[in-house]
PDB file of C-alpha atoms in Angstrom:
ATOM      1  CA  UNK Z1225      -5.994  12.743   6.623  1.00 83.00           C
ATOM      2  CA  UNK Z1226      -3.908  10.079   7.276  1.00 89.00           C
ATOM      3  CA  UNK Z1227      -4.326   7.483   9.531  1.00 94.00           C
ATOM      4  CA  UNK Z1228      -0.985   6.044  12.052  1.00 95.00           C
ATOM      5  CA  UNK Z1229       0.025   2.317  11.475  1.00 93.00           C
ATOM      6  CA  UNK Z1230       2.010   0.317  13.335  1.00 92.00           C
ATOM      7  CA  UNK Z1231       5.412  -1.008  11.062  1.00 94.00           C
ATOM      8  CA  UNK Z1232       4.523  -4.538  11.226  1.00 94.00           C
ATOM      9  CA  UNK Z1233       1.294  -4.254  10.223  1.00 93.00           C
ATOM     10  CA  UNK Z1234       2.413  -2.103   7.323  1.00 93.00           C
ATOM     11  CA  UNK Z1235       4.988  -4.596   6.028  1.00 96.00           C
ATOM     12  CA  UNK Z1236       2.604  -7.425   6.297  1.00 96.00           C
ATOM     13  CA  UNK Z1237       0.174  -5.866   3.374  1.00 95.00           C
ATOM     14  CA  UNK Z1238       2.905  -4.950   1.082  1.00 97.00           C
ATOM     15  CA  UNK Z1239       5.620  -7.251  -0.905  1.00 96.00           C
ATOM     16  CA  UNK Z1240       8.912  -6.859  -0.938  1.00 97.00           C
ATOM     17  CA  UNK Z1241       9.175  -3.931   1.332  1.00 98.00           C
ATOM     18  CA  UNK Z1242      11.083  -3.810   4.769  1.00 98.00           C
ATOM     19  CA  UNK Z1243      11.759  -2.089   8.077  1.00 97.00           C
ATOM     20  CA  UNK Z1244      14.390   0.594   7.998  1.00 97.00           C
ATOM     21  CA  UNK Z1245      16.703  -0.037  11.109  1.00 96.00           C
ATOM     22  CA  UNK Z1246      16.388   2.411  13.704  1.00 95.00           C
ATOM     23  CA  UNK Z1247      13.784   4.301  12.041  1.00 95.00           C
ATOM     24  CA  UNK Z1248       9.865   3.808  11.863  1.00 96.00           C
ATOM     25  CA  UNK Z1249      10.012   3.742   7.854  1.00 97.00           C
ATOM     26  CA  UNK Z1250       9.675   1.666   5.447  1.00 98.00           C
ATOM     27  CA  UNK Z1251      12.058   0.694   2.328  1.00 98.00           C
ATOM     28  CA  UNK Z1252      12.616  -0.822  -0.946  1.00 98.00           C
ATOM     29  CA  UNK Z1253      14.694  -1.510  -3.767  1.00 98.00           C
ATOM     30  CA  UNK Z1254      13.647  -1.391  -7.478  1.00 98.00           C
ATOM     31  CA  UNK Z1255      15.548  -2.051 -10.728  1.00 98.00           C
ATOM     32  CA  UNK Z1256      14.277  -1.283 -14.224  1.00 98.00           C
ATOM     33  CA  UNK Z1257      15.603  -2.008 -17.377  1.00 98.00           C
ATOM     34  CA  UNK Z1258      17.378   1.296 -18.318  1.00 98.00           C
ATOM     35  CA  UNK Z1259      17.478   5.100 -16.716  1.00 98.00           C
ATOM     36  CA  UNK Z1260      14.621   5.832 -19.093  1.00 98.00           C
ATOM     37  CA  UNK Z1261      12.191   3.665 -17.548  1.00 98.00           C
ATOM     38  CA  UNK Z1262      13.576   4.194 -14.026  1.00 98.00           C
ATOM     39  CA  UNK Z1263      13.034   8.310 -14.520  1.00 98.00           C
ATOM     40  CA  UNK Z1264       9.443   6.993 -16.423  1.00 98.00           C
ATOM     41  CA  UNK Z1265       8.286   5.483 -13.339  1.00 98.00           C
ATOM     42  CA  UNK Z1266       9.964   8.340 -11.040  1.00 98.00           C
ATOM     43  CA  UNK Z1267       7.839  10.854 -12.601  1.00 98.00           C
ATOM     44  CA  UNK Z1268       4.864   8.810 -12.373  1.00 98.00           C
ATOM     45  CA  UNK Z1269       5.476   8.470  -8.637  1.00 98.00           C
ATOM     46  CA  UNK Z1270       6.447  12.102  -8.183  1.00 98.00           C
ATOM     47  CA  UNK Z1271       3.210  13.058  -9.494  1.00 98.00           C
ATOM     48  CA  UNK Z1272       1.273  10.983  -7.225  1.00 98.00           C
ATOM     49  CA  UNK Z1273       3.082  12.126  -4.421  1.00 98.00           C
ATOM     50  CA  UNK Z1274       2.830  15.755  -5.160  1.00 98.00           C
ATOM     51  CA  UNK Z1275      -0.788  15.182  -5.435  1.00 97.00           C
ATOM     52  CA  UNK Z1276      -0.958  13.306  -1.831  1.00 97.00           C
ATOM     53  CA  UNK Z1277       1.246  16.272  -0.206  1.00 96.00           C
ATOM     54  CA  UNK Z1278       3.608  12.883   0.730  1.00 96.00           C
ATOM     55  CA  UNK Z1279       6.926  13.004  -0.568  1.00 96.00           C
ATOM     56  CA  UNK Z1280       9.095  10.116  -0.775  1.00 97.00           C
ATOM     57  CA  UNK Z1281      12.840   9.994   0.439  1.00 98.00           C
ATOM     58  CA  UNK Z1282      14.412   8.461  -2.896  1.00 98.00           C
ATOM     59  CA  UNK Z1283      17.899   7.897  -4.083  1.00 98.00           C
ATOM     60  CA  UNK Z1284      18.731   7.082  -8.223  1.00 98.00           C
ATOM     61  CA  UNK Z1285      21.556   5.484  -9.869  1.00 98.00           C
ATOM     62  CA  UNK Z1286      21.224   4.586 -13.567  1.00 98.00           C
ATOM     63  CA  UNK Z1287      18.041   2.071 -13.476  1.00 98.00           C
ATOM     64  CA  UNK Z1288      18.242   1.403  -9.736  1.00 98.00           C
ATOM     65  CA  UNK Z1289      15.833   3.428  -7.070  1.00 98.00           C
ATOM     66  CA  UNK Z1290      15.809   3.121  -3.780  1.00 98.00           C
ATOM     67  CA  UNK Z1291      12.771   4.098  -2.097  1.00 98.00           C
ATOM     68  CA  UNK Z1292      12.138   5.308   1.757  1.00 98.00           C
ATOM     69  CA  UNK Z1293       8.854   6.346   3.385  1.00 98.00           C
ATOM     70  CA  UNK Z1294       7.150   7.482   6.341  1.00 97.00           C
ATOM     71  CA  UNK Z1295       4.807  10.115   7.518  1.00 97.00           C
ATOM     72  CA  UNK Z1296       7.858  12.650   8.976  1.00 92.00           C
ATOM     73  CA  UNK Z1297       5.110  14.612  10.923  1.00 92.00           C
ATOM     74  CA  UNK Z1298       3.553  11.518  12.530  1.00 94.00           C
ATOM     75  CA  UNK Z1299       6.762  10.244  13.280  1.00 92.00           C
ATOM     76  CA  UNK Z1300       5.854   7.060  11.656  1.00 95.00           C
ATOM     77  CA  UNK Z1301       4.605   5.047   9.149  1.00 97.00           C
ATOM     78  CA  UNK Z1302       0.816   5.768   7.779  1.00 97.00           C
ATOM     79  CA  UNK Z1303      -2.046   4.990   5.693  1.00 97.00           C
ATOM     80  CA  UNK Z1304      -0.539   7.501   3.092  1.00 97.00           C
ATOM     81  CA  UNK Z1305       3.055   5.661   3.330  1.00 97.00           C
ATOM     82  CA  UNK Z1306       0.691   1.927   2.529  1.00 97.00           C
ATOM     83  CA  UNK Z1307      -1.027   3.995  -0.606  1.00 97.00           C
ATOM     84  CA  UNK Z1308       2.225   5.472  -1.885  1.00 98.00           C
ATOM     85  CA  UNK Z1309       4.172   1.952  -1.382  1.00 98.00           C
ATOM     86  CA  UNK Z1310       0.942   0.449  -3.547  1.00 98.00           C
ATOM     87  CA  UNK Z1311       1.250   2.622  -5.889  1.00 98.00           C
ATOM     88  CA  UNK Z1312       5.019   2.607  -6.511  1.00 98.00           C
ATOM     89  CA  UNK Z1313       4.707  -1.239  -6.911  1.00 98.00           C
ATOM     90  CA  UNK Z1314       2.037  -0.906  -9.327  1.00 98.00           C
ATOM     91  CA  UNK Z1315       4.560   1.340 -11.450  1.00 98.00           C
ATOM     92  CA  UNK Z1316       7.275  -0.313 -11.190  1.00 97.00           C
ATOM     93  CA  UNK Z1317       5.654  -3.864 -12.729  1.00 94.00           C
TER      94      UNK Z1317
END
């Protein structure tokens, strides 16, 4: 089970990532060398997430992804979002 975090606290463990206006979320930008090893890493990350039961919000052009997360049924941002966001940045590297 997940536990709620508040959004500052969040950001302040994790690199790179920032506050989504108006929303409780979290958000961050990644580029890769080619599609190849952008859809690499998005598999990677969809399996990880399938396997948490916490989906990312995620949006793909070419070797750009743009990545979005929050807990939707705790209205927020959680321990699961600060595991996921971990783990993306250790794929993307």
């Amino acid at each position: 089970m997940y536990k709620k975090m508040v959004l500052e606290d969040l950001l302040s463990s994790l690199d790179g990532w920032n506050a989504v206006e108006g929303r409780d979320a979290i958000y961050k930008k990644f580029t890769f060398a080619d599609f190849e090893t952008a859809f690499a890493a998005m598999t990677k990350i969809a399996l990880k997430a399938e396997e948490m039961n916490h989906h990312p919000e995620w949006f793909n052009v070419y070797n750009q992804l743009e990545v979005t997360l929050a807990t939707h049924d705790a209205n927020g941002v959680t321990s699961y979002d600060l595991e996921l966001a971990r783990f993306i940045d250790e794929v993307a590297k």
